[in-house]
Tab-separated table of C-alpha atoms and ligand atoms in Angstrom:
chain	number	residue	atom	x	y	z
E	1	MET	CA	0.000	0.000	0.000
E	2	ALA	CA	1.237	3.508	-0.865
E	3	ASN	CA	2.250	5.824	1.961
E	4	PRO	CA	-0.495	8.054	3.401
E	5	LEU	CA	-0.889	11.495	1.834
E	6	TYR	CA	-1.164	13.068	5.310
E	7	PRO	CA	1.169	11.100	7.639
E	8	ASP	CA	1.059	13.883	10.277
E	9	TYR	CA	-2.683	13.243	10.595
E	10	LEU	CA	-2.510	9.515	11.356
E	11	PRO	CA	-4.416	8.593	14.537
E	12	THR	CA	-2.413	8.148	17.738
E	13	ARG	CA	-3.511	7.629	21.331
E	14	PRO	CA	-1.290	7.858	24.416
E	15	ASP	CA	-1.706	4.793	26.666
E	16	GLY	CA	-4.260	5.233	29.396
E	17	TYR	CA	-5.663	8.463	28.060
E	18	SER	CA	-9.473	8.483	28.307
E	19	PRO	CA	-11.266	11.777	28.970
E	20	THR	CA	-14.730	11.584	30.468
E	21	LEU	CA	-17.790	11.465	28.219
E	22	ASP	CA	-19.595	13.790	30.569
E	23	VAL	CA	-20.062	17.454	29.651
E	24	PRO	CA	-22.070	19.320	32.313
E	25	LEU	CA	-24.719	21.752	31.080
E	26	PHE	CA	-23.339	25.149	30.099
E	27	GLU	CA	-24.632	28.341	28.491
E	28	ALA	CA	-23.784	28.017	24.804
E	29	ASP	CA	-23.516	30.436	21.942
E	30	GLU	CA	-25.297	29.930	18.584
E	31	PRO	CA	-23.355	32.023	16.023
E	32	GLY	CA	-25.961	31.224	13.340
E	33	THR	CA	-28.468	33.438	15.173
E	34	ARG	CA	-26.212	36.447	14.507
E	35	ALA	CA	-26.332	36.058	10.715
E	36	ASP	CA	-28.577	38.303	8.706
E	37	PRO	CA	-30.796	35.778	6.875
E	38	THR	CA	-31.625	38.213	4.084
E	39	THR	CA	-28.069	38.971	3.000
E	40	PRO	CA	-25.637	36.044	3.253
E	41	SER	CA	-22.642	38.025	2.020
E	42	ILE	CA	-20.374	34.971	1.707
E	43	LEU	CA	-22.497	33.751	-1.185
E	44	LYS	CA	-22.091	36.938	-3.163
E	45	ALA	CA	-18.457	37.304	-4.148
E	46	GLY	CA	-18.279	34.856	-7.030
E	47	ALA	CA	-19.511	31.745	-5.222
E	48	THR	CA	-21.172	28.956	-7.173
E	49	ILE	CA	-24.124	27.496	-5.294
E	50	THR	CA	-25.821	24.201	-6.222
E	51	ASN	CA	-28.516	22.558	-4.165
E	52	ILE	CA	-27.951	18.780	-3.981
E	53	THR	CA	-31.705	18.301	-3.584
E	54	PRO	CA	-34.393	20.933	-2.959
E	55	ILE	CA	-34.769	19.527	0.571
E	56	ILE	CA	-31.214	19.055	1.849
E	57	GLY	CA	-27.623	19.855	0.986
E	58	THR	CA	-25.913	22.728	-0.825
E	59	GLU	CA	-22.634	22.537	-2.679
E	60	ILE	CA	-20.543	25.701	-2.601
E	61	ARG	CA	-17.509	26.596	-4.709
E	62	GLY	CA	-15.528	29.827	-4.735
E	63	ILE	CA	-15.318	30.499	-0.967
E	64	GLN	CA	-12.377	29.611	1.307
E	65	LEU	CA	-13.626	28.686	4.784
E	66	SER	CA	-10.160	29.434	6.183
E	67	LYS	CA	-10.399	33.075	5.048
E	68	LEU	CA	-13.836	33.931	6.440
E	69	THR	CA	-14.414	36.682	9.001
E	70	HIS	CA	-16.595	36.057	12.065
E	71	THR	CA	-19.534	37.446	10.120
E	72	GLY	CA	-18.842	34.901	7.388
E	73	LEU	CA	-18.596	32.074	9.928
E	74	ASP	CA	-21.946	33.182	11.412
E	75	GLU	CA	-23.439	32.890	7.946
E	76	VAL	CA	-21.984	29.402	7.487
E	77	ALA	CA	-23.746	28.317	10.713
E	78	PHE	CA	-26.984	29.896	9.543
E	79	LEU	CA	-26.830	28.267	6.106
E	80	ALA	CA	-25.894	24.877	7.586
E	81	ALA	CA	-28.914	25.099	9.902
E	82	GLN	CA	-31.139	26.033	6.993
E	83	ARG	CA	-29.836	23.492	4.437
E	84	GLY	CA	-28.776	20.707	6.836
E	85	VAL	CA	-25.423	20.173	5.140
E	86	LEU	CA	-23.030	22.405	3.175
E	87	VAL	CA	-20.396	20.880	0.898
E	88	PHE	CA	-17.474	23.269	0.393
E	89	ARG	CA	-15.297	22.221	-2.551
E	90	GLU	CA	-11.696	23.142	-3.452
E	91	GLN	CA	-10.773	24.126	0.108
E	92	ASP	CA	-7.275	24.678	1.513
E	93	PHE	CA	-8.554	23.594	4.946
E	94	ALA	CA	-6.639	20.276	5.081
E	95	ASP	CA	-3.360	22.182	4.575
E	96	ILE	CA	-3.714	25.167	6.927
E	97	GLY	CA	-2.369	23.359	10.010
E	98	PHE	CA	-3.829	22.116	13.274
E	99	GLU	CA	-3.961	25.488	15.050
E	100	LYS	CA	-5.856	27.287	12.306
E	101	GLN	CA	-8.269	24.355	11.838
E	102	LYS	CA	-9.015	24.364	15.546
E	103	GLU	CA	-9.389	28.146	15.655
E	104	VAL	CA	-12.055	28.082	12.920
E	105	VAL	CA	-14.219	25.338	14.454
E	106	LYS	CA	-13.765	26.575	18.030
E	107	TYR	CA	-15.509	29.774	16.980
E	108	TYR	CA	-18.784	27.797	17.101
E	109	GLY	CA	-18.385	26.486	20.651
E	110	PRO	CA	-16.283	24.370	23.024
E	111	LEU	CA	-14.924	21.373	21.153
E	112	HIS	CA	-15.958	17.791	21.775
E	113	LYS	CA	-13.139	15.527	22.958
E	114	HIS	CA	-13.588	12.009	21.691
E	115	PRO	CA	-13.016	9.518	24.519
E	116	THR	CA	-11.705	6.608	22.459
E	117	MET	CA	-10.675	7.589	18.925
E	118	GLY	CA	-7.164	8.574	17.954
E	119	TYR	CA	-5.847	12.038	17.126
E	120	PRO	CA	-2.783	13.358	15.269
E	121	ALA	CA	0.404	13.301	17.359
E	122	GLY	CA	0.968	16.633	19.112
E	123	THR	CA	-2.713	17.609	18.996
E	124	GLY	CA	-5.557	16.513	21.290
E	125	PRO	CA	-8.824	14.560	21.237
E	126	GLU	CA	-10.661	17.547	19.726
E	127	PHE	CA	-9.226	16.177	16.469
E	128	HIS	CA	-11.196	13.061	15.652
E	129	VAL	CA	-9.442	11.053	12.951
E	130	VAL	CA	-11.726	8.739	10.974
E	131	TYR	CA	-9.341	6.253	9.468
E	132	ALA	CA	-9.508	2.998	7.516
E	133	ASP	CA	-6.714	0.952	5.969
E	134	GLU	CA	-5.536	-2.666	5.739
E	135	LYS	CA	-4.338	-2.675	9.352
E	136	ALA	CA	-7.003	-0.514	11.035
E	137	GLY	CA	-9.838	-2.112	9.033
E	138	ASN	CA	-13.019	-0.214	8.191
E	139	LEU	CA	-16.543	0.116	9.570
E	140	ARG	CA	-17.565	-3.255	8.086
E	141	THR	CA	-14.672	-5.103	9.682
E	142	LEU	CA	-15.304	-3.279	12.990
E	143	LEU	CA	-18.999	-4.191	13.124
E	144	GLY	CA	-18.656	-7.744	11.758
E	145	PRO	CA	-21.016	-9.481	9.322
E	146	HIS	CA	-24.293	-7.657	8.572
E	147	THR	CA	-26.538	-7.386	5.529
E	148	THR	CA	-26.077	-3.591	5.350
E	149	TYR	CA	-24.012	-1.009	7.200
E	150	ASP	CA	-26.189	2.108	7.383
E	151	LEU	CA	-25.671	3.540	10.833
E	152	TRP	CA	-27.823	6.661	10.907
E	153	HIS	CA	-27.146	8.856	13.889
E	154	VAL	CA	-26.502	12.283	15.331
E	155	ASP	CA	-23.119	12.510	17.051
E	156	GLN	CA	-22.739	12.385	20.838
E	157	THR	CA	-26.250	13.465	21.950
E	158	PHE	CA	-26.079	11.908	25.440
E	159	THR	CA	-25.071	15.185	27.123
E	160	PRO	CA	-27.326	18.201	27.918
E	161	ASN	CA	-25.594	20.407	25.313
E	162	VAL	CA	-25.384	18.681	21.940
E	163	PRO	CA	-23.082	18.986	18.886
E	164	SER	CA	-23.868	21.853	16.507
E	165	THR	CA	-21.998	23.173	13.444
E	166	THR	CA	-19.705	20.237	12.673
E	167	PHE	CA	-16.689	20.240	10.330
E	168	PHE	CA	-15.647	17.071	8.509
E	169	TRP	CA	-12.884	17.161	5.935
E	170	VAL	CA	-11.097	14.703	3.711
E	171	LEU	CA	-7.386	13.945	3.696
E	172	GLU	CA	-7.339	10.856	1.487
E	173	ILE	CA	-10.145	9.262	-0.507
E	174	PRO	CA	-10.244	5.480	-1.124
E	175	ALA	CA	-8.365	4.779	-4.355
E	176	SER	CA	-11.356	3.044	-5.955
E	177	GLY	CA	-13.817	5.761	-4.888
E	178	GLY	CA	-16.699	5.236	-2.447
E	179	GLY	CA	-16.806	6.153	1.225
E	180	ASP	CA	-19.514	8.778	0.664
E	181	THR	CA	-21.343	10.258	3.639
E	182	ALA	CA	-25.156	10.372	3.653
E	183	PHE	CA	-27.280	13.029	5.368
E	184	THR	CA	-30.998	13.231	6.073
E	185	SER	CA	-33.069	16.272	7.033
E	186	LEU	CA	-34.601	16.097	10.506
E	187	THR	CA	-36.782	19.121	9.752
E	188	ALA	CA	-38.165	17.738	6.450
E	189	ALA	CA	-38.776	14.363	8.108
E	190	TYR	CA	-40.870	16.149	10.737
E	191	GLU	CA	-42.766	18.253	8.198
E	192	ALA	CA	-43.827	15.128	6.260
E	193	LEU	CA	-45.832	13.796	9.225
E	194	SER	CA	-49.563	14.384	9.692
E	195	PRO	CA	-50.775	17.040	12.154
E	196	ALA	CA	-52.378	14.317	14.281
E	197	PHE	CA	-49.135	12.339	14.503
E	198	ARG	CA	-47.057	15.463	15.193
E	199	GLU	CA	-49.428	16.213	18.074
E	200	LEU	CA	-48.441	12.920	19.735
E	201	LEU	CA	-44.694	13.364	19.135
E	202	GLY	CA	-44.602	16.938	20.453
E	203	GLY	CA	-45.171	15.741	24.015
E	204	LEU	CA	-42.487	13.050	24.072
E	205	SER	CA	-38.897	12.839	25.222
E	206	LEU	CA	-36.165	10.358	24.376
E	207	TYR	CA	-33.544	8.730	26.572
E	208	HIS	CA	-30.048	9.138	25.054
E	209	THR	CA	-27.122	7.021	26.254
E	210	SER	CA	-23.423	6.863	25.403
E	211	ALA	CA	-23.628	3.041	25.551
E	212	SER	CA	-24.341	3.166	21.795
E	213	VAL	CA	-23.789	0.529	19.120
E	214	GLY	CA	-20.569	2.171	17.948
E	215	GLU	CA	-19.229	2.683	21.455
E	216	VAL	CA	-20.004	-0.918	22.434
E	217	ALA	CA	-18.184	-2.096	19.282
E	218	ARG	CA	-15.165	0.046	20.167
E	219	VAL	CA	-14.747	-0.607	23.887
E	220	GLY	CA	-17.031	-3.595	24.654
E	221	MET	CA	-20.411	-3.758	26.380
E	222	GLU	CA	-19.063	-3.923	29.941
E	223	ARG	CA	-16.927	-0.787	29.692
E	224	ALA	CA	-19.539	1.097	27.619
E	225	LEU	CA	-22.223	0.501	30.262
E	226	LYS	CA	-19.902	1.261	33.175
E	227	GLU	CA	-18.842	4.597	31.695
E	228	ALA	CA	-22.248	5.469	30.238
E	229	VAL	CA	-23.445	9.076	30.327
E	230	ASN	CA	-27.186	9.546	29.858
E	231	THR	CA	-29.700	12.336	29.371
E	232	THR	CA	-33.126	13.003	27.882
E	233	HIS	CA	-34.031	15.387	25.073
E	234	PRO	CA	-37.403	16.305	23.565
E	235	LEU	CA	-38.260	14.096	20.583
E	236	VAL	CA	-39.288	17.212	18.645
E	237	ILE	CA	-36.962	20.150	19.233
E	238	ARG	CA	-37.112	23.800	18.197
E	239	HIS	CA	-34.012	24.434	16.103
E	240	PRO	CA	-32.097	27.227	17.861
E	241	VAL	CA	-31.229	29.007	14.604
E	242	THR	CA	-34.062	28.362	12.107
E	243	ARG	CA	-36.718	28.057	14.860
E	244	LYS	CA	-38.199	25.128	12.882
E	245	PRO	CA	-39.406	21.919	14.595
E	246	SER	CA	-36.913	19.109	14.094
E	247	LEU	CA	-37.390	15.353	14.615
E	248	PHE	CA	-34.552	14.737	17.068
E	249	VAL	CA	-34.296	10.950	16.778
E	250	ASN	CA	-30.984	9.105	16.938
E	251	PRO	CA	-31.139	5.346	16.222
E	252	THR	CA	-27.760	4.458	17.753
E	253	ILE	CA	-27.904	6.658	20.874
E	254	ALA	CA	-31.599	7.326	21.691
E	255	ARG	CA	-33.512	4.068	21.896
E	256	LYS	CA	-36.219	4.614	24.510
E	257	ILE	CA	-39.215	6.952	24.685
E	258	GLU	CA	-39.674	8.124	28.252
E	259	GLY	CA	-42.902	6.898	29.858
E	260	PHE	CA	-43.701	4.364	27.105
E	261	LEU	CA	-43.793	0.609	27.648
E	262	PRO	CA	-41.056	-1.249	25.745
E	263	GLU	CA	-43.258	-2.398	22.837
E	264	GLU	CA	-44.757	1.081	22.410
E	265	SER	CA	-41.325	2.676	22.392
E	266	ASP	CA	-39.694	0.073	20.118
E	267	ASN	CA	-42.446	0.212	17.500
E	268	LEU	CA	-42.818	3.979	17.408
E	269	LEU	CA	-39.040	4.434	17.163
E	270	LYS	CA	-38.801	1.759	14.455
E	271	PHE	CA	-41.344	3.718	12.408
E	272	LEU	CA	-39.498	7.009	12.926
E	273	HIS	CA	-36.112	5.463	12.139
E	274	ASP	CA	-37.462	3.924	8.919
E	275	HIS	CA	-39.198	7.182	8.067
E	276	PHE	CA	-36.390	9.701	8.524
E	277	ARG	CA	-33.869	7.918	6.301
E	278	SER	CA	-36.185	8.149	3.278
E	279	LEU	CA	-34.676	9.251	-0.027
E	280	ASP	CA	-37.285	12.032	0.116
E	281	PHE	CA	-35.265	13.824	2.798
E	282	SER	CA	-31.710	12.577	2.275
E	283	CYS	CA	-28.661	13.088	0.079
E	284	ARG	CA	-25.246	11.524	-0.446
E	285	VAL	CA	-22.072	13.571	-0.436
E	286	LYS	CA	-19.256	12.362	-2.660
E	287	TRP	CA	-15.856	13.385	-1.365
E	288	GLU	CA	-13.305	15.070	-3.626
E	289	LYS	CA	-9.814	16.259	-2.785
E	290	GLY	CA	-10.277	19.559	-0.909
E	291	THR	CA	-13.871	18.921	0.233
E	292	VAL	CA	-14.981	20.191	3.656
E	293	VAL	CA	-18.484	19.328	4.818
E	294	VAL	CA	-20.161	21.543	7.408
E	295	TRP	CA	-23.419	20.278	8.831
E	296	ASP	CA	-25.792	21.148	11.643
E	297	GLN	CA	-26.385	18.134	13.862
E	298	ARG	CA	-29.787	19.458	15.024
E	299	ALA	CA	-30.986	19.759	11.405
E	300	ALA	CA	-29.493	16.630	9.797
E	301	ALA	CA	-28.552	13.082	10.830
E	302	HIS	CA	-25.807	11.228	8.959
E	303	SER	CA	-24.505	7.796	8.064
E	304	ALA	CA	-21.226	6.516	6.692
E	305	VAL	CA	-21.365	4.498	3.462
E	306	PRO	CA	-18.523	1.955	3.901
E	307	ASP	CA	-18.665	0.612	0.343
E	308	PHE	CA	-14.939	0.813	-0.479
E	309	ALA	CA	-12.840	-2.360	-0.593
E	310	ASP	CA	-11.276	-3.900	2.511
E	311	GLY	CA	-7.706	-2.692	2.935
E	312	GLU	CA	-8.202	0.627	1.152
E	313	ARG	CA	-7.163	3.784	2.943
E	314	ARG	CA	-9.777	6.410	3.790
E	315	HIS	CA	-8.508	9.259	5.927
E	316	MET	CA	-10.816	11.964	7.324
E	317	LEU	CA	-10.909	14.472	10.140
E	318	ARG	CA	-13.937	15.603	12.121
E	319	MET	CA	-14.239	18.400	14.657
E	320	ILE	CA	-17.395	19.019	16.691
E	321	PRO	CA	-18.413	22.150	18.634
E	322	TYR	CA	-21.191	22.032	21.226
E	323	GLY	CA	-24.302	24.176	20.871
E	324	THR	CA	-27.225	24.825	23.183
E	325	LYS	CA	-29.303	22.272	25.079
E	326	PRO	CA	-32.178	21.223	22.779
E	327	GLN	CA	-35.508	22.822	23.700
E	328	PRO	CA	-38.942	21.335	23.018
E	329	ALA	CA	-40.622	22.626	19.854
E	330	PHE	CA	-43.941	22.874	21.659
E	331	PRO	CA	-43.339	23.580	25.362
E	332	GLU	CA	-47.093	23.660	26.018
E	333	LYS	CA	-47.419	20.014	24.860
E	334	PHE	CA	-44.129	18.730	26.187
E	335	ILE	CA	-44.205	16.376	29.168
E	336	ASP	CA	-40.898	16.870	30.981
E	337	SER	CA	-39.806	13.435	32.153
E	338	LYS	CA	-37.342	14.854	34.653
N	401	FE2	FE1	-21.010	10.366	13.196
């Protein structure tokens, strides 16, 4: 196998290092609320804008994320909230260095520190390397035999504050192609439901736990349960930037509706999990050299598409800021389980 294109970004992990999963509630900033929705200036100066579908996803060329002012970064958060996912092409982001990368994403909030995944030597767990090769394996080899490998989720929602404007960029694409990332709109999935059904959902809350499928696969059931951090969030939240209701389901992390009996919870969640991944609300992002994806985790869920061959290298970096604690879309209907 050829040498990696970005050897400085290979994942490392000092022995014994394991920060806590817990992040106590804090007052968070939402930069997207500062943007003027009528005049997104970053889209003016020669940018090429293409919607991936009318419902979700916008591809943008002609803007360098690394060169944006705070006003521009506010607009990125606003547009990501509105469109679910933004795909910035031809970026220099992968080559601007750790400090500058961190400075840009940190603008949106305190950075998530991944408790188990590796980070580039000399940096910290705010840098989450997503890495596959012949030695490290890939998502299929990690999860073992299954018919399919969709793993729709929102990242790390088991804390009171949840991830917001997330940056995910490519360092090396599998040689044969593949390794796309799929996104689905949580706001469009909500809007497609009947008024009568929305009425039911508006009162419910979901139990989120860090003892998720992925975490259990990484560290084992015993350790995942022992270290589990849990919280509840409304099932329908009011998006802090767009103010739209959003179906805040999370198949790998939120698997129990508070107050429901097991069969009621399992069946309602199965319906919602089948519903929200529909092609009606989703899109696939194909990675190119220089692509940076920015998405809002309260507006879109995502799934990897591990369709590249075993042994191929795929090298990515993700950085997550925390936003506000999700609020119920309809406080008058919401039954607070706590
Ligand atoms: Fe994820």
